[in-house]
Amino acid sequence: MPPNALAGPNRQVYPLFWWWLAFTLSAWNLAIAFFPTAGLIETISCSWVGTKPSPESRWEWMARLAPVESHLTFAMPVALGLCIWLIAARGAGRPRVHQWTAFTAVVLVVVDHGLEHAMTFLDPLPEDASCSVDPATLNAVGWEQTAWTLAPAVLVLIGAATGVRGPARPRPRPSWRAVTAVLVVVATVVAVVAVRLIPGPVTEAAIRAADGTSRYALVNAGNRLVVLDLTEGTESGVVPAPDRRFHRYTSVVADGEPGWYLAAVTTAWRGAFGRQASRIYRVALDGFGGATVGDQVGGDLEGRIGDLAVSPQGRVAYSRVVTAPDDPGEIATTVAGIAGERREWSAPGGHGLGDSRDGALGLHWRDENRLVFRAFPRKARSPRLVMLDVRRPGTDLLAAETLQSMPSLGDGIALTLPGRGRTVVLQTEPGSGWGGRLLLVEPSARRPVGAILSLGCGSVVSFAPDSSGRYLLVGVDNAAGVMTGDPPEPICGDAPPYELFRVDLDGTSGSPAPDAYPGDVPSLNLPGRRIWQGERALDGIAW
């Protein structure tokens, strides 16, 4: 009599217990498909426009696989129920019954999991989709989903093992050499992963170019944070979102230490879809052309952060806008604050660039105690650059000294060059934020010395200096997709959608600005070159 024949009916309770668990999980998945609230799962909303059409072959494969996946969802509990009946009726003393039923169930579970991967690959969400959670997490089958999908197969295998198991036999003594070898391999793999993934200091040689500037720059591209290799002129990595809900990057700035940055990230919805909230995180270059997200700086903040600034002493300032509760399109309050110090200054309405005044303020530290930003007081006829002394008492954001009125400059934001006192002003068309060019302004004279970069087409949309203040990165938007003329032609011809230029501010200068200002500001003829071009937006730069 074979040993397995000893497994009589009384032993069937063990394998059937695991099979019923697998059946319950499968039936639960089916119930969720019909009644989403039964699973207490999160409801996710997404919207997008203007995406590239998918190839016809993908649509054909989706049309073929979608019915298979749908039918398999119904078939899984039925198949598991039939296997349970077969084991209960004929499984006693018959190992092959347990083996074949387990094989059938595992194949169904693996095929179901493979179909999930296939459907995700064939129909991914656009990268620029606006979702209540990070779209990147929806374009991949995560480990939680994998574990949930494969759990019935694991339970079935355990049940099959208990069904075919014979009388207990003495176990062989373990080979300690083999165990030691396995532990060494595992420890090596864990160490390599830790060095690659855990944020930590990197050597300056790994992140510096030959001229001493940083080799990498972080770019706020739409809602994503991208690492650009300025030496190679390529995109070297995308920084992952720190949280499924906090996944839309809105601002980035270089921290005081080489290889470290600060990034602001916000939730997707606001107004009727839920109040927006923002966080600030540290981001570290990993030495491999990518970057990893580190610790959160301060707590959660209401609204959307638009600017970040780090003082030479390491104080982190931010600006944020809060929408009106009854109108998500209206800016109720503009706030500036210092992270970790619980100090904030506020003013009603919006003061940033753009028609809705919800754009950037150009917030930056002029010195260790004074913040400079764009403001538009109620009684003022034009926007202006103001300077707030953070040592003064009070919480009025507009209780600040005026540095520069903007009528002669149109509109724009500014940035004080590190250690130089001079200011770079991004001049734009009033109310639009478009048509930007860069001017170099001497604060003492409150007039431009000349144009740093004037474009025949396109618009300057972002800029950032290196740590010394000598070099400047300039992001240009060439209005891809905008047509003009009859017949319509691209406004910037064959120019790439976005370009990144590097300008040497200590290069050869041209003539000074004429005395009869306002007027055409002459070019300073500063040496510059294009170091990157592509389809990524350049909404913000940190170098």
PDB file of N, CA, C and O in Angstrom, residues 42-48 129-133 245 247-248 266-277 303-304 323 328:
ATOM      1  N   GLU A  42      -9.708  52.263  -3.116  1.00  0.00           N
ATOM      2  CA  GLU A  42      -9.615  53.683  -3.436  1.00  0.00           C
ATOM      3  C   GLU A  42     -10.167  53.960  -4.831  1.00  0.00           C
ATOM      4  O   GLU A  42      -9.880  53.236  -5.777  1.00  0.00           O
ATOM      5  N   THR A  43     -10.982  55.008  -4.942  1.00  0.00           N
ATOM      6  CA  THR A  43     -11.490  55.427  -6.240  1.00  0.00           C
ATOM      7  C   THR A  43     -10.505  56.410  -6.859  1.00  0.00           C
ATOM      8  O   THR A  43     -10.143  57.416  -6.239  1.00  0.00           O
ATOM      9  N   ILE A  44     -10.051  56.120  -8.076  1.00  0.00           N
ATOM     10  CA  ILE A  44      -9.032  56.923  -8.755  1.00  0.00           C
ATOM     11  C   ILE A  44      -9.656  57.586  -9.971  1.00  0.00           C
ATOM     12  O   ILE A  44     -10.357  56.941 -10.750  1.00  0.00           O
ATOM     13  N   SER A  45      -9.394  58.883 -10.130  1.00  0.00           N
ATOM     14  CA  SER A  45      -9.902  59.639 -11.271  1.00  0.00           C
ATOM     15  C   SER A  45      -8.735  60.176 -12.074  1.00  0.00           C
ATOM     16  O   SER A  45      -7.724  60.602 -11.513  1.00  0.00           O
ATOM     17  N   CYS A  46      -8.862  60.144 -13.410  1.00  0.00           N
ATOM     18  CA  CYS A  46      -7.819  60.645 -14.305  1.00  0.00           C
ATOM     19  C   CYS A  46      -8.464  61.403 -15.455  1.00  0.00           C
ATOM     20  O   CYS A  46      -9.592  61.106 -15.863  1.00  0.00           O
ATOM     21  N   SER A  47      -7.728  62.364 -15.981  1.00  0.00           N
ATOM     22  CA  SER A  47      -8.152  63.087 -17.179  1.00  0.00           C
ATOM     23  C   SER A  47      -6.912  63.536 -17.929  1.00  0.00           C
ATOM     24  O   SER A  47      -5.869  63.793 -17.333  1.00  0.00           O
ATOM     25  N   TRP A  48      -7.035  63.623 -19.259  1.00  0.00           N
ATOM     26  CA  TRP A  48      -5.919  64.097 -20.079  1.00  0.00           C
ATOM     27  C   TRP A  48      -6.447  64.504 -21.449  1.00  0.00           C
ATOM     28  O   TRP A  48      -7.542  64.120 -21.859  1.00  0.00           O
ATOM     29  N   ALA A 129      -0.953  62.825 -17.691  1.00  0.00           N
ATOM     30  CA  ALA A 129      -2.335  62.681 -17.222  1.00  0.00           C
ATOM     31  C   ALA A 129      -2.492  63.307 -15.838  1.00  0.00           C
ATOM     32  O   ALA A 129      -1.582  63.245 -15.002  1.00  0.00           O
ATOM     33  N   SER A 130      -3.630  63.909 -15.611  1.00  0.00           N
ATOM     34  CA  SER A 130      -3.933  64.501 -14.316  1.00  0.00           C
ATOM     35  C   SER A 130      -4.793  63.513 -13.543  1.00  0.00           C
ATOM     36  O   SER A 130      -5.955  63.288 -13.869  1.00  0.00           O
ATOM     37  N   CYS A 131      -4.199  62.900 -12.531  1.00  0.00           N
ATOM     38  CA  CYS A 131      -4.874  61.850 -11.770  1.00  0.00           C
ATOM     39  C   CYS A 131      -4.857  62.184 -10.292  1.00  0.00           C
ATOM     40  O   CYS A 131      -4.033  62.970  -9.820  1.00  0.00           O
ATOM     41  N   SER A 132      -5.762  61.554  -9.562  1.00  0.00           N
ATOM     42  CA  SER A 132      -5.795  61.742  -8.119  1.00  0.00           C
ATOM     43  C   SER A 132      -4.635  61.034  -7.430  1.00  0.00           C
ATOM     44  O   SER A 132      -4.359  61.303  -6.261  1.00  0.00           O
ATOM     45  N   VAL A 133      -3.973  60.131  -8.135  1.00  0.00           N
ATOM     46  CA  VAL A 133      -2.754  59.492  -7.647  1.00  0.00           C
ATOM     47  C   VAL A 133      -1.707  59.556  -8.749  1.00  0.00           C
ATOM     48  O   VAL A 133      -1.995  59.956  -9.881  1.00  0.00           O
ATOM     49  N   ARG A 245      -0.159  60.137  -3.584  1.00  0.00           N
ATOM     50  CA  ARG A 245      -1.008  61.327  -3.644  1.00  0.00           C
ATOM     51  C   ARG A 245      -0.195  62.580  -3.908  1.00  0.00           C
ATOM     52  O   ARG A 245      -0.597  63.437  -4.680  1.00  0.00           O
ATOM     53  N   HIS A 247       2.369  63.813  -5.893  1.00  0.00           N
ATOM     54  CA  HIS A 247       3.134  63.332  -7.045  1.00  0.00           C
ATOM     55  C   HIS A 247       3.354  64.390  -8.120  1.00  0.00           C
ATOM     56  O   HIS A 247       4.034  64.121  -9.099  1.00  0.00           O
ATOM     57  N   ARG A 248       2.826  65.597  -7.957  1.00  0.00           N
ATOM     58  CA  ARG A 248       2.980  66.640  -8.973  1.00  0.00           C
ATOM     59  C   ARG A 248       4.044  67.626  -8.509  1.00  0.00           C
ATOM     60  O   ARG A 248       3.822  68.432  -7.602  1.00  0.00           O
ATOM     61  N   THR A 266       2.938  68.430  -4.860  1.00  0.00           N
ATOM     62  CA  THR A 266       1.579  68.707  -4.421  1.00  0.00           C
ATOM     63  C   THR A 266       0.634  67.607  -4.866  1.00  0.00           C
ATOM     64  O   THR A 266       0.969  66.786  -5.727  1.00  0.00           O
ATOM     65  N   THR A 267      -0.558  67.590  -4.275  1.00  0.00           N
ATOM     66  CA  THR A 267      -1.607  66.683  -4.713  1.00  0.00           C
ATOM     67  C   THR A 267      -2.244  67.230  -5.990  1.00  0.00           C
ATOM     68  O   THR A 267      -2.031  68.377  -6.372  1.00  0.00           O
ATOM     69  N   ALA A 268      -3.065  66.391  -6.622  1.00  0.00           N
ATOM     70  CA  ALA A 268      -3.579  66.766  -7.939  1.00  0.00           C
ATOM     71  C   ALA A 268      -4.752  67.722  -7.861  1.00  0.00           C
ATOM     72  O   ALA A 268      -4.803  68.716  -8.582  1.00  0.00           O
ATOM     73  N   TRP A 269      -5.732  67.428  -7.007  1.00  0.00           N
ATOM     74  CA  TRP A 269      -7.001  68.142  -7.096  1.00  0.00           C
ATOM     75  C   TRP A 269      -7.047  69.328  -6.167  1.00  0.00           C
ATOM     76  O   TRP A 269      -6.318  69.438  -5.195  1.00  0.00           O
ATOM     77  N   ARG A 270      -7.958  70.212  -6.497  1.00  0.00           N
ATOM     78  CA  ARG A 270      -8.221  71.359  -5.644  1.00  0.00           C
ATOM     79  C   ARG A 270      -9.685  71.752  -5.811  1.00  0.00           C
ATOM     80  O   ARG A 270     -10.363  71.327  -6.735  1.00  0.00           O
ATOM     81  N   GLY A 271     -10.164  72.617  -4.936  1.00  0.00           N
ATOM     82  CA  GLY A 271     -11.539  73.090  -5.052  1.00  0.00           C
ATOM     83  C   GLY A 271     -12.538  71.981  -4.841  1.00  0.00           C
ATOM     84  O   GLY A 271     -12.516  71.263  -3.843  1.00  0.00           O
ATOM     85  N   ALA A 272     -13.438  71.799  -5.822  1.00  0.00           N
ATOM     86  CA  ALA A 272     -14.520  70.822  -5.689  1.00  0.00           C
ATOM     87  C   ALA A 272     -14.001  69.392  -5.602  1.00  0.00           C
ATOM     88  O   ALA A 272     -14.701  68.501  -5.129  1.00  0.00           O
ATOM     89  N   PHE A 273     -12.774  69.141  -6.047  1.00  0.00           N
ATOM     90  CA  PHE A 273     -12.219  67.791  -6.026  1.00  0.00           C
ATOM     91  C   PHE A 273     -11.416  67.516  -4.754  1.00  0.00           C
ATOM     92  O   PHE A 273     -10.825  66.471  -4.610  1.00  0.00           O
ATOM     93  N   GLY A 274     -11.380  68.475  -3.859  1.00  0.00           N
ATOM     94  CA  GLY A 274     -10.593  68.292  -2.644  1.00  0.00           C
ATOM     95  C   GLY A 274      -9.509  69.339  -2.538  1.00  0.00           C
ATOM     96  O   GLY A 274      -8.951  69.776  -3.543  1.00  0.00           O
ATOM     97  N   ARG A 275      -9.197  69.770  -1.338  1.00  0.00           N
ATOM     98  CA  ARG A 275      -8.209  70.819  -1.123  1.00  0.00           C
ATOM     99  C   ARG A 275      -6.821  70.310  -1.485  1.00  0.00           C
ATOM    100  O   ARG A 275      -6.439  69.195  -1.146  1.00  0.00           O
ATOM    101  N   GLN A 276      -6.055  71.183  -2.150  1.00  0.00           N
ATOM    102  CA  GLN A 276      -4.681  70.819  -2.459  1.00  0.00           C
ATOM    103  C   GLN A 276      -3.813  70.930  -1.223  1.00  0.00           C
ATOM    104  O   GLN A 276      -4.062  71.742  -0.337  1.00  0.00           O
ATOM    105  N   ALA A 277      -2.782  70.120  -1.188  1.00  0.00           N
ATOM    106  CA  ALA A 277      -1.784  70.175  -0.125  1.00  0.00           C
ATOM    107  C   ALA A 277      -0.414  69.962  -0.739  1.00  0.00           C
ATOM    108  O   ALA A 277      -0.285  69.338  -1.797  1.00  0.00           O
ATOM    109  N   GLY A 303      -2.581  74.256   0.028  1.00  0.00           N
ATOM    110  CA  GLY A 303      -2.375  74.954  -1.236  1.00  0.00           C
ATOM    111  C   GLY A 303      -1.246  74.363  -2.056  1.00  0.00           C
ATOM    112  O   GLY A 303      -0.763  73.259  -1.800  1.00  0.00           O
ATOM    113  N   ARG A 304      -0.830  75.127  -3.048  1.00  0.00           N
ATOM    114  CA  ARG A 304       0.216  74.683  -3.978  1.00  0.00           C
ATOM    115  C   ARG A 304       1.443  75.573  -3.846  1.00  0.00           C
ATOM    116  O   ARG A 304       1.369  76.789  -3.957  1.00  0.00           O
ATOM    117  N   THR A 323      -6.537  78.455  -2.946  1.00  0.00           N
ATOM    118  CA  THR A 323      -7.706  78.836  -3.732  1.00  0.00           C
ATOM    119  C   THR A 323      -8.908  79.109  -2.827  1.00  0.00           C
ATOM    120  O   THR A 323      -8.962  78.672  -1.683  1.00  0.00           O
ATOM    121  N   PRO A 328     -12.543  77.162  -7.259  1.00  0.00           N
ATOM    122  CA  PRO A 328     -11.182  76.625  -7.359  1.00  0.00           C
ATOM    123  C   PRO A 328     -10.309  77.358  -8.363  1.00  0.00           C
ATOM    124  O   PRO A 328      -9.097  77.180  -8.368  1.00  0.00           O
TER     125      PRO A 328
END
